[in-house]
XYZ file of C-alpha atoms in Angstrom:
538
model
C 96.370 105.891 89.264
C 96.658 105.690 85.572
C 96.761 102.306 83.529
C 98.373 103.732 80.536
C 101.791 105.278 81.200
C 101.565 108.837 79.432
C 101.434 108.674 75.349
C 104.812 110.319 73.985
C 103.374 113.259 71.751
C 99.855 113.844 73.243
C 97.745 115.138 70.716
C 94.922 117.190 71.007
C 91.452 117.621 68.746
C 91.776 121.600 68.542
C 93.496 121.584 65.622
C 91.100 119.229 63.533
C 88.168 121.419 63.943
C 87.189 124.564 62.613
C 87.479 128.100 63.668
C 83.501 128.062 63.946
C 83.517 125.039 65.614
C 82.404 125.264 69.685
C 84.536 124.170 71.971
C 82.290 123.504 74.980
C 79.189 121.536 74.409
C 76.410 123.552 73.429
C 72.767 122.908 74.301
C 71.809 121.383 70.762
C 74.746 119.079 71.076
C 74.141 118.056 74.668
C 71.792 115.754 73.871
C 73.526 112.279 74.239
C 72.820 108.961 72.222
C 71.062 106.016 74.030
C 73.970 103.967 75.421
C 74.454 100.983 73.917
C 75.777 98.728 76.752
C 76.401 95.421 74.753
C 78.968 97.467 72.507
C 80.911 99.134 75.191
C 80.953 95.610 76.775
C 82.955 94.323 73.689
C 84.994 96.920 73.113
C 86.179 96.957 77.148
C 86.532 93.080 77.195
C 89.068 93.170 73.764
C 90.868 95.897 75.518
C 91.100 93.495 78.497
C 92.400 91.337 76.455
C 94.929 92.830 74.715
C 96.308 94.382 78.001
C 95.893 91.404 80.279
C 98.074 89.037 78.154
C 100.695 91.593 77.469
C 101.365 92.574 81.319
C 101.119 88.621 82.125
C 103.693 87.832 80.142
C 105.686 91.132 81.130
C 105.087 90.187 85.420
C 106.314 86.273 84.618
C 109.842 87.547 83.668
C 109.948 88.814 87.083
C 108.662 85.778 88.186
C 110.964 83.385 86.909
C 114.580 84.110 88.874
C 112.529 84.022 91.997
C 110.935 80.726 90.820
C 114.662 79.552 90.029
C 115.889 80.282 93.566
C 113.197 79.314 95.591
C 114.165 75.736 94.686
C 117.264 76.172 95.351
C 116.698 76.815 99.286
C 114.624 79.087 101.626
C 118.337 81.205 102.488
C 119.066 81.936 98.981
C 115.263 83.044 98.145
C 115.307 85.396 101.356
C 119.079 86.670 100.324
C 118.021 87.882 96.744
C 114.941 89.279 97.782
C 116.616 91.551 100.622
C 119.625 92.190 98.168
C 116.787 93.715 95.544
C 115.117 95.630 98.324
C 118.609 97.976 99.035
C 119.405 98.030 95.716
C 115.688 99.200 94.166
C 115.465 102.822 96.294
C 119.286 104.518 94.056
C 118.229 102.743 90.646
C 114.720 103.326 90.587
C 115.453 106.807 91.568
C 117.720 107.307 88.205
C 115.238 104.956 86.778
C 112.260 107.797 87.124
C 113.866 110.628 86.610
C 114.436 109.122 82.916
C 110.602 110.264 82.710
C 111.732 113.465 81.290
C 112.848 111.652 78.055
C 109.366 110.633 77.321
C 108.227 114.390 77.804
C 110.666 116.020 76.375
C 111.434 113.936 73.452
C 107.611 113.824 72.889
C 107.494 117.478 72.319
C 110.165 118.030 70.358
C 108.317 114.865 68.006
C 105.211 116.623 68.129
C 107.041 120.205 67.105
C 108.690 118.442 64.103
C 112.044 118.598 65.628
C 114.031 115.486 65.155
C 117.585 116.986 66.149
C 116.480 118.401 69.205
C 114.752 114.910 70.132
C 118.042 113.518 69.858
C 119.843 115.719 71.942
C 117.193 114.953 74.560
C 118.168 111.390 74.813
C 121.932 112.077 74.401
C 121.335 114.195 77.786
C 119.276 110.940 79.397
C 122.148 108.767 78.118
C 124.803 110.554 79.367
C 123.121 111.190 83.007
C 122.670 107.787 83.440
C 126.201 106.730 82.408
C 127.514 109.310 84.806
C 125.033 108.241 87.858
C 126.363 104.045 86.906
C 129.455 103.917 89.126
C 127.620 105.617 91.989
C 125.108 102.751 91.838
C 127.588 100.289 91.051
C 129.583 101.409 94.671
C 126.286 101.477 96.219
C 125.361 98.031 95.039
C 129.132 96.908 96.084
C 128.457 98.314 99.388
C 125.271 96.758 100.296
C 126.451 94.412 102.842
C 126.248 97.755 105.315
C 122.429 97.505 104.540
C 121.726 93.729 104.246
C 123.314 93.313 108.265
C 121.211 96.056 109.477
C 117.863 93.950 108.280
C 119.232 90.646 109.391
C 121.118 89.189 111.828
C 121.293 85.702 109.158
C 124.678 85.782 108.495
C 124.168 82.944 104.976
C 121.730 85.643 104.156
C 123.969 88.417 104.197
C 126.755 86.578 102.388
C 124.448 85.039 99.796
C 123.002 88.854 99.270
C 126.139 90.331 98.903
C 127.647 88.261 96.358
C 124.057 88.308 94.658
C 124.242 92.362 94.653
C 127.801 92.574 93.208
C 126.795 90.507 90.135
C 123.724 92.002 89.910
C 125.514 95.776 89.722
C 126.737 94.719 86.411
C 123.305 95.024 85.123
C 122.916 98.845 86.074
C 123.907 100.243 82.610
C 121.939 98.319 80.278
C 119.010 98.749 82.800
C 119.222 102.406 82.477
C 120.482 102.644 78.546
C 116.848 100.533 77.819
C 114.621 102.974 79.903
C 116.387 105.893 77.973
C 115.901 104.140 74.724
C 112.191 102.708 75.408
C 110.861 106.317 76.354
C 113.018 108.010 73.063
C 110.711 105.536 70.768
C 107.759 105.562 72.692
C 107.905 109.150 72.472
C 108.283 108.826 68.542
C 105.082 106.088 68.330
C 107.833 103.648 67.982
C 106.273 101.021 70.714
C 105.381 97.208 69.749
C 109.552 96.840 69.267
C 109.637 96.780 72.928
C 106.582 94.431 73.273
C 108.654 91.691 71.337
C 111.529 92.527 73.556
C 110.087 91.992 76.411
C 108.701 88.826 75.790
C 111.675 87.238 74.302
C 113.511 88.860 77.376
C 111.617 85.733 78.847
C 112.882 83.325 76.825
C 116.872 84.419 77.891
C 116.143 84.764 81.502
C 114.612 81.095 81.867
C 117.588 79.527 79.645
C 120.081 81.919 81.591
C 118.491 80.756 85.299
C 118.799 77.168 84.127
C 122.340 76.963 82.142
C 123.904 79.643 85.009
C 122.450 78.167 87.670
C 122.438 73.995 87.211
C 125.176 73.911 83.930
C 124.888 72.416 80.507
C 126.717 70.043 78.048
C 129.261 68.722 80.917
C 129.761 72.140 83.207
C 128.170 71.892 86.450
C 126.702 75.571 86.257
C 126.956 77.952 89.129
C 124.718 77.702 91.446
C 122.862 80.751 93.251
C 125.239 82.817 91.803
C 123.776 82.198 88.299
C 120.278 83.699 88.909
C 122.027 87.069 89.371
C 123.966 86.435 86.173
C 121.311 85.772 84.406
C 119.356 88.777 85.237
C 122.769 90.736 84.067
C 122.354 88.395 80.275
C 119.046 89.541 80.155
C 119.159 92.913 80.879
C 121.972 93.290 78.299
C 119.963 91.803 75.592
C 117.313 93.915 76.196
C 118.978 97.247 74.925
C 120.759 95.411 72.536
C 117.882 93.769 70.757
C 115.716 96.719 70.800
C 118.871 98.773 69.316
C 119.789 96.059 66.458
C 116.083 96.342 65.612
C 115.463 99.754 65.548
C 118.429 101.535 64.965
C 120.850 99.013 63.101
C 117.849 96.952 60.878
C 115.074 99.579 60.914
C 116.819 102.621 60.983
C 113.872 104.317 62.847
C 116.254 106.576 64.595
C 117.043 108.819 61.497
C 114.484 110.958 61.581
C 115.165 112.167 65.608
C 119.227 111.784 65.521
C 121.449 114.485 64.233
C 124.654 112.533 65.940
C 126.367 113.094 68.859
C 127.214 116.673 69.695
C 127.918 117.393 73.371
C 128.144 121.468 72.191
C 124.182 121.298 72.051
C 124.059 120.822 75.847
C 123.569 123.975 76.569
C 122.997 125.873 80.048
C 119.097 125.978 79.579
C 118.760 122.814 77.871
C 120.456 121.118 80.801
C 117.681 122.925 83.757
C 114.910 122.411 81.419
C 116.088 118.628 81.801
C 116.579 118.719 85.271
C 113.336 120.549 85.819
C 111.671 117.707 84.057
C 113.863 114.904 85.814
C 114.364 116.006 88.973
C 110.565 115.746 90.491
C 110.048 112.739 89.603
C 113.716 111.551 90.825
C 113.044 112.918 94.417
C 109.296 111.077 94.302
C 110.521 107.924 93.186
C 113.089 107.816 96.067
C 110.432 108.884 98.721
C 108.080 106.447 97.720
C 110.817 103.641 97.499
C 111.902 104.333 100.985
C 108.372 103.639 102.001
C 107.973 100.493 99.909
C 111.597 99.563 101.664
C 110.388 100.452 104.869
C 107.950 97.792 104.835
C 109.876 95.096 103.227
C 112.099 95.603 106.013
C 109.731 94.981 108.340
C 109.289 91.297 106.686
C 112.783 91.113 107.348
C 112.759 91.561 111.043
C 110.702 88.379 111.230
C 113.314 86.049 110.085
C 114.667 84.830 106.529
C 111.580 82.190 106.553
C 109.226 85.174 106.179
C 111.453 87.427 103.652
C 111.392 84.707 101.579
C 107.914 83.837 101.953
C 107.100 87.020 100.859
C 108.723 87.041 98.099
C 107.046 84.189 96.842
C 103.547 85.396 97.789
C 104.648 89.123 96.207
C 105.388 86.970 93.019
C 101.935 85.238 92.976
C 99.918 88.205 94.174
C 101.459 89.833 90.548
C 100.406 87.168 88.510
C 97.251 87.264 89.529
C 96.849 90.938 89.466
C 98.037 90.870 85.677
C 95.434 88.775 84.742
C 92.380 91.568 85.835
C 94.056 94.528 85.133
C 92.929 94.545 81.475
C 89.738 95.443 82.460
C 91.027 98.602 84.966
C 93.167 99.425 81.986
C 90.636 99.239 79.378
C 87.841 101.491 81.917
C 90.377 104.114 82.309
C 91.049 104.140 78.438
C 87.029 104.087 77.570
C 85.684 106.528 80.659
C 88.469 108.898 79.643
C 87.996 108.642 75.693
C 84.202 108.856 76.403
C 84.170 112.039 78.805
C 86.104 113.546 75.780
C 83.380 113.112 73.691
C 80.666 114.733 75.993
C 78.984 111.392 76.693
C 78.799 111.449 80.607
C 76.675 108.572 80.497
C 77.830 106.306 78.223
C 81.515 106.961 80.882
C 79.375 105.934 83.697
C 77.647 102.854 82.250
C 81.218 102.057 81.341
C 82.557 102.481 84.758
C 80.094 100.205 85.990
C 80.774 97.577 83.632
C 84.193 97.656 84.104
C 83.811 97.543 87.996
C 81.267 94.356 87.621
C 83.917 93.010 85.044
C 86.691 93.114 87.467
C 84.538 91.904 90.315
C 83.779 88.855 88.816
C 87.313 87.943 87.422
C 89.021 88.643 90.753
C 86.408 86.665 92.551
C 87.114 83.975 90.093
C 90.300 83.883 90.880
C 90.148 83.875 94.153
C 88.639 80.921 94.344
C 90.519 79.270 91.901
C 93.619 80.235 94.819
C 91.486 79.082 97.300
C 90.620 75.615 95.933
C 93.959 75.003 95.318
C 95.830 76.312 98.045
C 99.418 75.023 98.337
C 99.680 74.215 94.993
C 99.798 77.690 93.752
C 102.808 78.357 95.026
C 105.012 75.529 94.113
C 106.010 77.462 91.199
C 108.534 79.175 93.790
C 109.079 76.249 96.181
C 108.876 72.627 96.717
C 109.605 73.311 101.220
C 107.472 72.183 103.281
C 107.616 75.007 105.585
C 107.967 77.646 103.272
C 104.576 76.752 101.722
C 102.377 76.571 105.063
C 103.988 79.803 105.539
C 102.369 81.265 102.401
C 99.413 79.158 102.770
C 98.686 80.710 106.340
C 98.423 83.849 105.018
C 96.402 83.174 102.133
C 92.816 84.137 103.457
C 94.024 87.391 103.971
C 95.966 87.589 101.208
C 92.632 86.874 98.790
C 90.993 89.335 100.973
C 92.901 91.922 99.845
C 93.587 90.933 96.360
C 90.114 91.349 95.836
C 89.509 94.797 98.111
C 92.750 96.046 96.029
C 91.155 95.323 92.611
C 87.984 96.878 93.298
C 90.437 99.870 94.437
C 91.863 100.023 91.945
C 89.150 100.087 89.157
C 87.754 103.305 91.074
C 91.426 104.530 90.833
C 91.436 104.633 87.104
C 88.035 106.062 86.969
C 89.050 109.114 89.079
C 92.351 109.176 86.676
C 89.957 109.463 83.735
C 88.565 112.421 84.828
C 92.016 114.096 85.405
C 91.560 113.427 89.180
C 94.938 112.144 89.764
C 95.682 114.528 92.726
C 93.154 112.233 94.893
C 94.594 109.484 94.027
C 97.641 110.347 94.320
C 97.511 112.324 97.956
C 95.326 109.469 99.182
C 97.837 106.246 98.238
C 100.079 108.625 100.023
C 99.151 109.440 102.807
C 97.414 105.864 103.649
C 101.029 104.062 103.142
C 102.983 106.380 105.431
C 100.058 107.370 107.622
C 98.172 104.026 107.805
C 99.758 100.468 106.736
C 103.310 101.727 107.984
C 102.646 102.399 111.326
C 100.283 99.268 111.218
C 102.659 96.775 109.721
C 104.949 97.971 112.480
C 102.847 97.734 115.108
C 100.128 94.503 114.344
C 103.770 92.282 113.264
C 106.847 94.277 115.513
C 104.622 95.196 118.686
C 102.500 92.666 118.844
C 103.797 90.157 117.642
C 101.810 89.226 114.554
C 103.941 87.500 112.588
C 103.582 87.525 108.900
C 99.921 87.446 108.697
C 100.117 91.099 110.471
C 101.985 92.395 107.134
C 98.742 91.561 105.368
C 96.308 92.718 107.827
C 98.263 96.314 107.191
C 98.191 96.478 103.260
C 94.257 95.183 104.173
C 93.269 97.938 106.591
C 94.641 100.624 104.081
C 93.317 99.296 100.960
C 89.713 99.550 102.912
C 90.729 103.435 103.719
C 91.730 103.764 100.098
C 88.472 102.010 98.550
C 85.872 104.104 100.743
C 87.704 107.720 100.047
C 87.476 106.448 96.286
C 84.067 105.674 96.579
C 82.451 108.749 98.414
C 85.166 110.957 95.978
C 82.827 108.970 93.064
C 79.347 109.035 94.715
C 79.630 113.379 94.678
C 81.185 113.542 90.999
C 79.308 115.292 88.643
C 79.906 113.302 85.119
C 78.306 115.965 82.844
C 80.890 118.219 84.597
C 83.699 116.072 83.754
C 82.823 115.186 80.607
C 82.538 119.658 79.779
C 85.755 120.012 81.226
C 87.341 117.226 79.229
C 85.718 118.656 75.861
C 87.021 122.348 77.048
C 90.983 120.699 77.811
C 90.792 118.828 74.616
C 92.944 116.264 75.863
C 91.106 113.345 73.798
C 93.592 110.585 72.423
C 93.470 107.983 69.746
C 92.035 104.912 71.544
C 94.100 102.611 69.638
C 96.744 104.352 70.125
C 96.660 104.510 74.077
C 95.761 100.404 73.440
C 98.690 100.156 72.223
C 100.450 101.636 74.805
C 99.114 100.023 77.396
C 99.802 96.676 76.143
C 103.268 98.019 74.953
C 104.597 99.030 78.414
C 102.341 96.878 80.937
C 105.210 95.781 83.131
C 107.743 97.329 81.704
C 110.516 98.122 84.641
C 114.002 97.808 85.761
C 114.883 93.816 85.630
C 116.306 92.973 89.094
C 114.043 95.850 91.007
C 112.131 95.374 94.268
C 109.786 92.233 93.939
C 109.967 92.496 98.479
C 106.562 92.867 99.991
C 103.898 94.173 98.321
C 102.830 97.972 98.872
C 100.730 100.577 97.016
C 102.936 103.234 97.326
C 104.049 104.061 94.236
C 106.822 101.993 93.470
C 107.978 98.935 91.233
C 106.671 95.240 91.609
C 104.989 95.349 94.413
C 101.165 95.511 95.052
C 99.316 96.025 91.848
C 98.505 99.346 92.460
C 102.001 100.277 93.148
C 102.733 98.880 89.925
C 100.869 101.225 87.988
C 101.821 104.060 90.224
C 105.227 103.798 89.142
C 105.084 102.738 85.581
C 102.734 106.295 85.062
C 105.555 107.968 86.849
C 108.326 106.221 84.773
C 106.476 106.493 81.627
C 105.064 110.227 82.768
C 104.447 112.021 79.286
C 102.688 115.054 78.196
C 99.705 115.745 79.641
């Protein structure tokens, strides 16, 4: 469970040191400096910092059509948010498999070959421009879906018509990922920053002018929330292309123009061998994200709606810590590489006590003021004793999640991704799915039951973490690290992390919250997803 989605162009240390030079540590050099815990403190909490603010202000986009509609009624909050769970599973599946641009692109950067970098994109370009009209005729088609979840026929109607606006934001959705990755894998990365965050600024003016009119015109209604997500994903690609291509001209150095005669046979399955994987796990671990979300709808429109507005509120709050798991992956990792296996740990530690302490204030900040938190989405009654019932739980495992989490990264650090990775797994389809299902379907839980699930397999998921960490052998980490060579410019990985925290299709999943690695959903399913989105060279 990595913070930082994969740097484009990975570069290793190899080629910076001499021929003579040893490339596993050797007695005389194993000798580490005294750890100097005040300094790593600093240098985690600016990383914090830097991260923490960036993904805040990337998770409030997502925040702000669900804020729009959930004043406008209960029925249209519930319709959008079932809508965006049958749309998420086809576009995040195209969505992924874009990961191969970063890789691919990255390598051909790193080789010194700008044409073929080019063609790479072309190929992401024109895949996703083939794969729009499928998703467009899924996303006209929805209604199928949306009647199967519900028996609310206002929700239904209201999702249909929010889905066949929302289809017209498909292309630019898919044109940014392609052109995001193609930059990030050139370095090219605080361009998107910018456009993110002015992204904001168009999707609260579009909400308001769509949705309640300006200068005379009486606006649109719940119909303009969809419309403007479609303004704002359009100006996203379009910004970031007037900047960097049209003003900057970064493009020149990794475009030789279009030429459809350089797709050739093993260009193409090198692409799909790189896309395809990561297509076919996206769409499994959607499906199990869905899964669940579905299960909130089963309970009623009150409850899918509800959810949505807790989901919104558990992100904010998890964007606000994350610096800290970010910034321990990036020093433990960084660290390792440079054959200080003590100086990782005492850094893992502080970043654990770190997070520890900013979750727990913050979950008292949610518990003091209760209701209040969640009038961002809603001003109903009902709706917000809904939420409110839930919230002991729901701080329960906000904080057992963070905790999580932080162990996650640590165990990414060290290249152990395969245990994180088998374990989130198997404890969503093996654990909080058949729980949900059960504690809320079965027995009759209610809402509360969803949250008991994502509970009972964050615990699972915190103790395999912990007795995974309790047996690791730093020193041996920190010799295999030195012996891959895979130590990265910290600044540089900064930078990415603040550049791409949040980063992810606008109008995507924001249903209830699930690990599994998907988009906008728990925390730790957003970083399971933007690593697999943003997969580079490792």
């Amino acid at each position: 469970m990595s913070v930082s989605p994969r740097l484009a162009c990975r570069r290793t240390t190899a080629s910076a040191m001499s021929e003579e030079t040893p490339l596993l540590p050797t007695s005389a050099s194993a000798h580490e400096a005294p750890v100097d815990a005040r300094h790593e403190f600093k240098g985690l909490a600016s990383i914090a910092l830097q991260v923490s603010l960036a993904t805040f202000a990337r998770i409030a986009l997502y925040s702000i059509d669900y804020a729009f509609l959930g004043h406008l009624g209960t029925t249209e909050l519930a319709a959008a948010s079932l809508a965006s769970v049958w749309t998420t599973v086809p576009l995040l599946t195209v969505w992924s498999s874009m990961s191969a641009i970063v890789t691919l692109c990255g390598q051909a950067w790193g080789a010194g070959n700008g044409k073929l970098t080019g063609v790479w994109l072309q190929m992401g370009l024109t895949l996703v421009t083939v794969c729009t009209p499928l998703l467009m005729l899924y996303y006209w088609c929805v209604e199928l879906g949306l009647r199967a979840s519900t028996d609310d026929d206002d929700v239904v109607r209201l999702g249909v018509r929010f889905s066949r606006i929302l289809m017209f934001s498909i292309w630019p959705n898919l044109i940014y990922v392609c052109l995001r990755l193609y930059f990030q894998a050139m370095g090219v990365m605080m361009p998107t920053t910018v456009v993110g965050t002015l992204s904001m600024a168009v999707s609260v003016a579009g909400n308001y002018v769509f949705i309640y009119g300006a200068f005379g015109w009486q606006g649109l209604g719940f119909d303009g929330s969809a419309l403007a997500t479609v303004a704002a994903s359009w100006f996203q690609p379009m910004a970031l292309t007037w900047y960097c291509v049209v003003y900057k001209k970064m493009h020149l150095d990794a475009w030789g123009g279009w030429d459809f005669s350089e797709f050739t046979r093993e260009r193409v399955t090198v692409f799909y061998n790189n896309s395809a994987p990561a297509a076919v796990n996206s769409l499994v671990s959607n499906v199990a994200s869905s899964a669940l979300s579905l299960i909130a709808a089963w309970l009623g429109a009150d409850i899918i709606a509800a959810n949505a507005i807790v989901s919104g509120f558990w992100r904010l709050l998890w964007a606000l810590f994350w610096g800290f798991g970010s910034g321990t992956q990036i020093r433990v990792s960084n660290l390792l590489g440079a054959n200080r296996p003590n100086a990782a740990k005492t850094l893992g530690i502080l970043g654990f006590g770190c997070t520890v302490i900013t979750v727990t204030i913050l979950a008292l900040v949610t518990l003091v003021f209760r209701a209040d938190v969640f009038r961002l989405y809603t001003n109903d009654g009902d709706l917000l004793n809904v939420c409110v019932a839930v919230l002991p739980i729901f701080v329960v495992a906000f904080m057992i999640e963070a905790m999580e989490m932080v162990f996650a990264s640590i165990l990414s650090a060290m290249g152990q991704v395969h245990i994180t990775a088998w374990t989130s797994t198997l404890a969503t389809w093996l654990v909080e799915l058949p729980a949900a299902y059960v504690l809320a379907i079965v027995l009759d839980g209610g809402f509360a039951a969803l949250w008991y699930s994502i509970c009972l397999m964050e615990v699972l998921k915190l103790a395999v973490y912990v007795i995974v960490l309790r047996r690791i052998d730093f020193a041996a980490m920190a010799r295999e690290a030195v012996k891959n060579m895979e130590v990265e410019d910290e600044k540089e990985e900064v930078s990415v992390a603040v550049a791409e925290g949040g980063t992810t299709a606008l109008g995507a999943n924001t249903g209830l919250p699930s690990p599994v690695p998907t988009t906008l959903l728990t925390p730790s399913g957003l970083v399971h997803q933007w690593d697999h989105v943003d997969d580079g060279v490792h």
